[in-house]
Coordinates of C-alpha atoms in Angstrom, one line a residue:
M678 CA -27.4 11.6 22.5
I679 CA -25.4 14.0 20.4
D680 CA -26.8 17.2 19.2
E681 CA -27.4 18.1 15.5
Q682 CA -24.4 20.4 15.4
E683 CA -22.1 17.6 16.4
L684 CA -23.7 15.2 14.0
L685 CA -23.1 17.8 11.2
R686 CA -19.4 17.8 12.1
W687 CA -19.4 14.0 11.7
R688 CA -21.1 14.2 8.3
Q689 CA -18.7 16.8 7.0
A690 CA -15.7 14.8 8.2
Y691 CA -17.0 11.7 6.5
R692 CA -17.7 13.5 3.2
E693 CA -14.2 14.8 2.9
E694 CA -12.5 13.4 -0.2
G695 CA -8.8 12.9 -0.7
D696 CA -6.0 10.4 -0.5
P697 CA -4.3 9.4 2.8
S698 CA -1.5 11.9 2.2
S699 CA -4.1 14.7 2.8
L700 CA -5.4 13.3 6.1
T701 CA -5.6 15.8 8.9
G702 CA -6.3 15.4 12.6
Y703 CA -4.7 12.0 12.6
P704 CA -1.2 11.1 13.8
E705 CA 0.5 8.8 11.3
P706 CA 2.3 6.1 13.2
E707 CA 6.1 6.3 13.2
L708 CA 7.3 3.0 11.6
P709 CA 10.7 1.5 12.3
W710 CA 11.5 2.0 8.6
S711 CA 11.1 5.0 6.4
W712 CA 9.2 4.5 3.1
R713 CA 10.7 7.8 1.8
T714 CA 14.3 6.8 2.6
M715 CA 13.9 3.4 1.0
V716 CA 12.5 4.9 -2.2
E717 CA 15.2 7.6 -2.2
N718 CA 17.9 4.8 -2.0
L719 CA 16.4 2.6 -4.7
A720 CA 15.0 5.0 -7.3
P721 CA 18.4 6.4 -8.5
M722 CA 19.5 2.9 -9.4
A723 CA 16.5 2.2 -11.6
D724 CA 16.1 3.1 -15.2
R725 CA 12.3 3.6 -14.8
V726 CA 10.0 3.5 -11.8
L727 CA 6.4 2.4 -11.6
D728 CA 4.2 3.4 -8.6
L729 CA 1.4 0.8 -8.5
G730 CA -1.6 2.4 -6.9
T731 CA -0.5 6.0 -6.3
G732 CA -3.7 7.2 -4.7
G733 CA -3.9 11.0 -5.1
G734 CA -0.2 11.1 -6.0
G735 CA 0.7 13.0 -2.9
V736 CA 3.4 10.7 -1.6
L737 CA 5.0 10.2 -5.0
A738 CA 5.1 13.9 -5.7
T739 CA 7.3 14.4 -2.6
L740 CA 9.9 12.0 -4.2
V741 CA 10.1 13.6 -7.6
D742 CA 13.6 14.8 -7.1
V743 CA 15.0 11.2 -7.0
L744 CA 12.7 9.7 -9.6
P745 CA 14.2 9.0 -13.1
E746 CA 12.6 10.2 -16.3
G747 CA 9.9 7.9 -17.5
T748 CA 8.4 7.3 -14.1
V749 CA 4.8 6.1 -14.4
A750 CA 2.0 5.8 -11.8
T751 CA -1.3 3.8 -11.8
E752 CA -4.5 4.4 -10.0
G753 CA -7.8 2.6 -10.1
R754 CA -10.2 4.7 -8.0
R755 CA -12.2 7.1 -10.1
T756 CA -12.2 9.8 -7.3
N757 CA -8.4 9.7 -7.0
L758 CA -7.5 9.4 -10.7
P759 CA -8.1 13.1 -11.7
V760 CA -6.4 14.3 -8.5
A761 CA -3.3 12.2 -9.2
R762 CA -3.1 13.4 -12.8
E763 CA -3.5 17.0 -11.8
R764 CA -0.7 16.6 -9.3
L765 CA 1.7 14.4 -11.2
T766 CA 1.4 15.3 -14.9
P767 CA 3.1 18.7 -14.4
L768 CA 6.0 16.8 -12.8
G769 CA 6.4 14.7 -15.9
I770 CA 4.8 11.6 -14.4
E771 CA 2.2 9.8 -16.5
V772 CA -0.8 8.4 -14.6
L773 CA -2.5 5.3 -16.1
E774 CA -5.9 4.0 -15.1
H775 CA -5.5 0.5 -13.6
D776 CA -7.5 -1.2 -10.9
S777 CA -5.0 -3.3 -8.9
A778 CA -7.8 -4.8 -6.9
D779 CA -9.2 -6.5 -10.0
P780 CA -7.6 -10.0 -10.0
G781 CA -7.8 -10.2 -13.8
A782 CA -6.5 -6.7 -14.6
R783 CA -3.3 -6.5 -16.5
I784 CA -1.0 -3.5 -15.8
P785 CA -1.1 -1.5 -19.0
V786 CA 2.6 -1.4 -19.6
P787 CA 4.9 -3.7 -21.6
D788 CA 6.9 -6.7 -20.2
A789 CA 10.2 -5.9 -18.5
S790 CA 9.8 -2.2 -18.8
F791 CA 10.7 -1.1 -15.3
G792 CA 13.6 -1.5 -12.9
L793 CA 11.7 -0.6 -9.8
V794 CA 8.0 -1.1 -8.8
I795 CA 6.8 0.5 -5.6
N796 CA 3.5 -0.2 -4.0
R797 CA 2.2 1.4 -0.8
H798 CA -1.0 0.2 0.7
Q799 CA -2.5 -1.2 -2.5
P800 CA -3.3 -4.7 -3.8
Y801 CA -0.9 -6.3 -6.2
R802 CA -0.4 -9.6 -8.0
P803 CA 3.2 -11.0 -7.7
A804 CA 3.2 -12.6 -11.1
E805 CA 2.0 -9.3 -12.7
V806 CA 4.7 -7.3 -10.9
A807 CA 7.3 -9.8 -12.0
R808 CA 6.1 -9.4 -15.6
V809 CA 6.6 -5.7 -15.7
L810 CA 10.0 -5.8 -14.0
G811 CA 13.1 -6.5 -16.0
P812 CA 15.9 -8.9 -14.9
A813 CA 17.4 -7.9 -11.5
G814 CA 14.4 -5.7 -11.0
T815 CA 13.2 -4.5 -7.5
F816 CA 9.8 -4.5 -5.9
L817 CA 9.1 -2.6 -2.7
T818 CA 5.8 -2.8 -1.0
Q819 CA 4.4 -1.6 2.3
Q820 CA 1.0 -3.0 3.3
V821 CA -1.6 -2.8 6.0
G822 CA -2.0 -6.0 8.0
E823 CA -5.3 -7.8 8.3
D824 CA -5.5 -7.0 12.0
D825 CA -5.2 -3.2 11.5
V826 CA -7.8 -1.3 13.5
H827 CA -9.7 -4.4 14.2
E828 CA -11.0 -2.7 17.4
I829 CA -12.9 -0.2 15.2
R830 CA -14.4 -3.0 13.1
E831 CA -15.6 -4.7 16.3
A832 CA -17.0 -1.4 17.8
L833 CA -18.9 -0.6 14.6
G834 CA -19.9 -4.2 13.8
L835 CA -18.1 -4.2 10.4
A836 CA -17.2 -7.3 8.6
E837 CA -13.7 -8.8 9.0
P838 CA -11.3 -8.5 6.1
P839 CA -10.4 -11.6 4.1
P840 CA -7.7 -13.6 5.9
G841 CA -4.2 -13.8 4.6
R842 CA -3.1 -10.2 4.5
N843 CA 0.1 -10.6 6.5
L844 CA 3.8 -10.7 6.1
E845 CA 4.2 -14.5 6.0
N846 CA 1.8 -14.8 3.1
A847 CA 3.3 -11.9 1.2
V848 CA 6.8 -13.5 1.4
H849 CA 5.4 -16.9 0.4
E850 CA 3.5 -15.5 -2.6
L851 CA 6.4 -13.4 -3.8
T852 CA 8.8 -16.3 -3.5
A853 CA 6.5 -18.6 -5.4
A854 CA 6.4 -16.0 -8.2
G855 CA 10.2 -16.2 -8.5
F856 CA 11.3 -13.3 -6.3
T857 CA 14.2 -13.3 -3.9
I858 CA 13.3 -11.6 -0.6
S859 CA 16.0 -9.0 0.4
R860 CA 14.2 -7.6 3.4
S861 CA 10.9 -8.1 5.3
A862 CA 9.6 -6.7 8.5
A863 CA 6.3 -6.3 10.4
Y864 CA 5.3 -3.6 12.9
H865 CA 2.5 -3.4 15.5
D866 CA 1.6 -0.5 17.7
D867 CA -1.4 1.6 18.6
H868 CA -3.4 4.3 17.0
E869 CA -5.1 6.9 19.2
F870 CA -8.3 8.6 18.0
G871 CA -9.3 11.6 20.1
D872 CA -12.7 12.2 18.5
V873 CA -15.2 10.7 16.0
P874 CA -14.5 13.1 13.1
T875 CA -10.8 12.1 13.1
L876 CA -11.8 8.4 13.1
L877 CA -14.2 9.0 10.3
R878 CA -11.5 10.8 8.2
Y879 CA -9.3 7.8 8.7
L880 CA -12.0 5.4 7.6
R881 CA -12.9 7.5 4.6
R882 CA -9.3 7.6 3.3
M883 CA -8.0 4.3 4.5
T884 CA -10.8 1.8 3.9
W885 CA -8.6 -1.1 2.7
D886 CA -11.4 -3.6 2.7
D887 CA -14.4 -1.5 1.4
P888 CA -13.6 1.6 -0.7
A889 CA -17.1 3.0 0.0
G890 CA -16.5 2.9 3.7
P891 CA -19.2 2.1 6.4
A892 CA -22.6 3.7 6.0
L893 CA -22.7 6.6 8.6
A894 CA -26.5 6.4 9.1
E895 CA -26.4 2.6 9.8
H896 CA -23.7 3.0 12.5
R897 CA -24.9 6.1 14.3
A898 CA -25.7 4.3 17.5
E899 CA -22.2 2.7 17.6
L900 CA -20.5 6.0 16.7
E901 CA -22.4 7.7 19.6
E902 CA -21.2 5.0 21.9
L903 CA -17.6 5.6 20.7
H904 CA -18.1 9.4 21.2
E905 CA -19.0 8.7 24.8
R906 CA -16.0 6.5 25.3
M907 CA -13.7 9.2 23.8
Q908 CA -15.0 11.8 26.3
R909 CA -13.1 9.7 28.9
G910 CA -9.9 9.4 26.8
P911 CA -8.6 8.5 23.3
F912 CA -9.9 5.3 21.6
T913 CA -7.0 3.0 21.0
A914 CA -6.8 0.7 18.0
T915 CA -4.1 -1.5 16.5
V916 CA -1.5 -0.3 13.9
S917 CA -0.5 -3.2 11.7
R918 CA 2.0 -2.6 8.8
Y919 CA 4.6 -4.7 7.0
V920 CA 7.2 -4.1 4.4
V921 CA 8.9 -6.4 1.8
L922 CA 11.8 -5.7 -0.5
A923 CA 12.1 -8.3 -3.2
R924 CA 14.1 -8.8 -6.4
T925 CA 13.7 -10.7 -9.7
P926 CA 16.4 -13.0 -10.9
D927 CA 19.4 -11.7 -12.9
A928 CA 19.3 -12.2 -16.6
P929 CA 21.1 -15.4 -17.7
D930 CA 24.6 -14.7 -19.1
T931 CA 24.5 -16.5 -22.5
G932 CA 28.1 -15.6 -23.3
R933 CA 29.6 -17.5 -20.4
T934 CA 30.3 -21.2 -20.4
D935 CA 28.6 -23.1 -17.6
F936 CA 31.6 -25.3 -16.5
A937 CA 29.5 -27.0 -13.9
A938 CA 27.3 -28.5 -16.6
L939 CA 30.4 -29.9 -18.3
L940 CA 31.1 -32.1 -15.3
D941 CA 28.0 -34.2 -16.2
D942 CA 29.5 -35.0 -19.6
E943 CA 31.9 -37.8 -20.3
L944 CA 35.1 -36.1 -21.5
E945 CA 37.2 -37.9 -24.0
V946 CA 40.9 -37.6 -23.0
P947 CA 43.2 -37.8 -26.1
R948 CA 46.0 -40.3 -26.1
V949 CA 49.6 -39.1 -26.4

């Protein structure tokens, strides 16, 4: 049994608010690609950028030097929205309220109004992303796979996430929406959690399946068991990430003759 002082530490860790960029006590996995580098390479080529699901805006704020004027962000969580606005508005970035997890929600921007849409660890609908992108637009997304930290779910008795959150399905759905895939990659490794407060901070900020997170009181026995296991060494859980870079079709060139189409016509050759 843990003492009340230790339990208080757990409660304080779990009550901490903030977006993933403010997470402390947790080593972020080193992925074989760099989100920052990819955005830095793509943003200067876009007329406008949309960050779909910016969280607290912490990651986007670090990229402000490469973002074009007119960059817009969206966020759906009420706890994150004021944080994002306080952080990004002084940088000239408008933050719109939009719940990307709502399957019927329309992004509150006009059609074909952005050259680049970026999306990190947030839901999206391929058809809606295609709508807001102009011709030859670019979509960059990094997602958390369905098997991420499945060991924690098993240890706490949490429900499994809906199936299908993986690279193969993402590529299929984007292709069906008219995108061309320029790059795709998946990555698996291990997280290491050295204590329960660190694990709780992770769950609090990165609850991809349940924004409210697990109820601490309901899982006290399981957390105590994890605490005992961590006394013997770090608790290891799976890291699962994937990234997709996709593009919309070029605009049709109405000023150029399609000579291939002429081959289907019967051409009349004049007599001389």
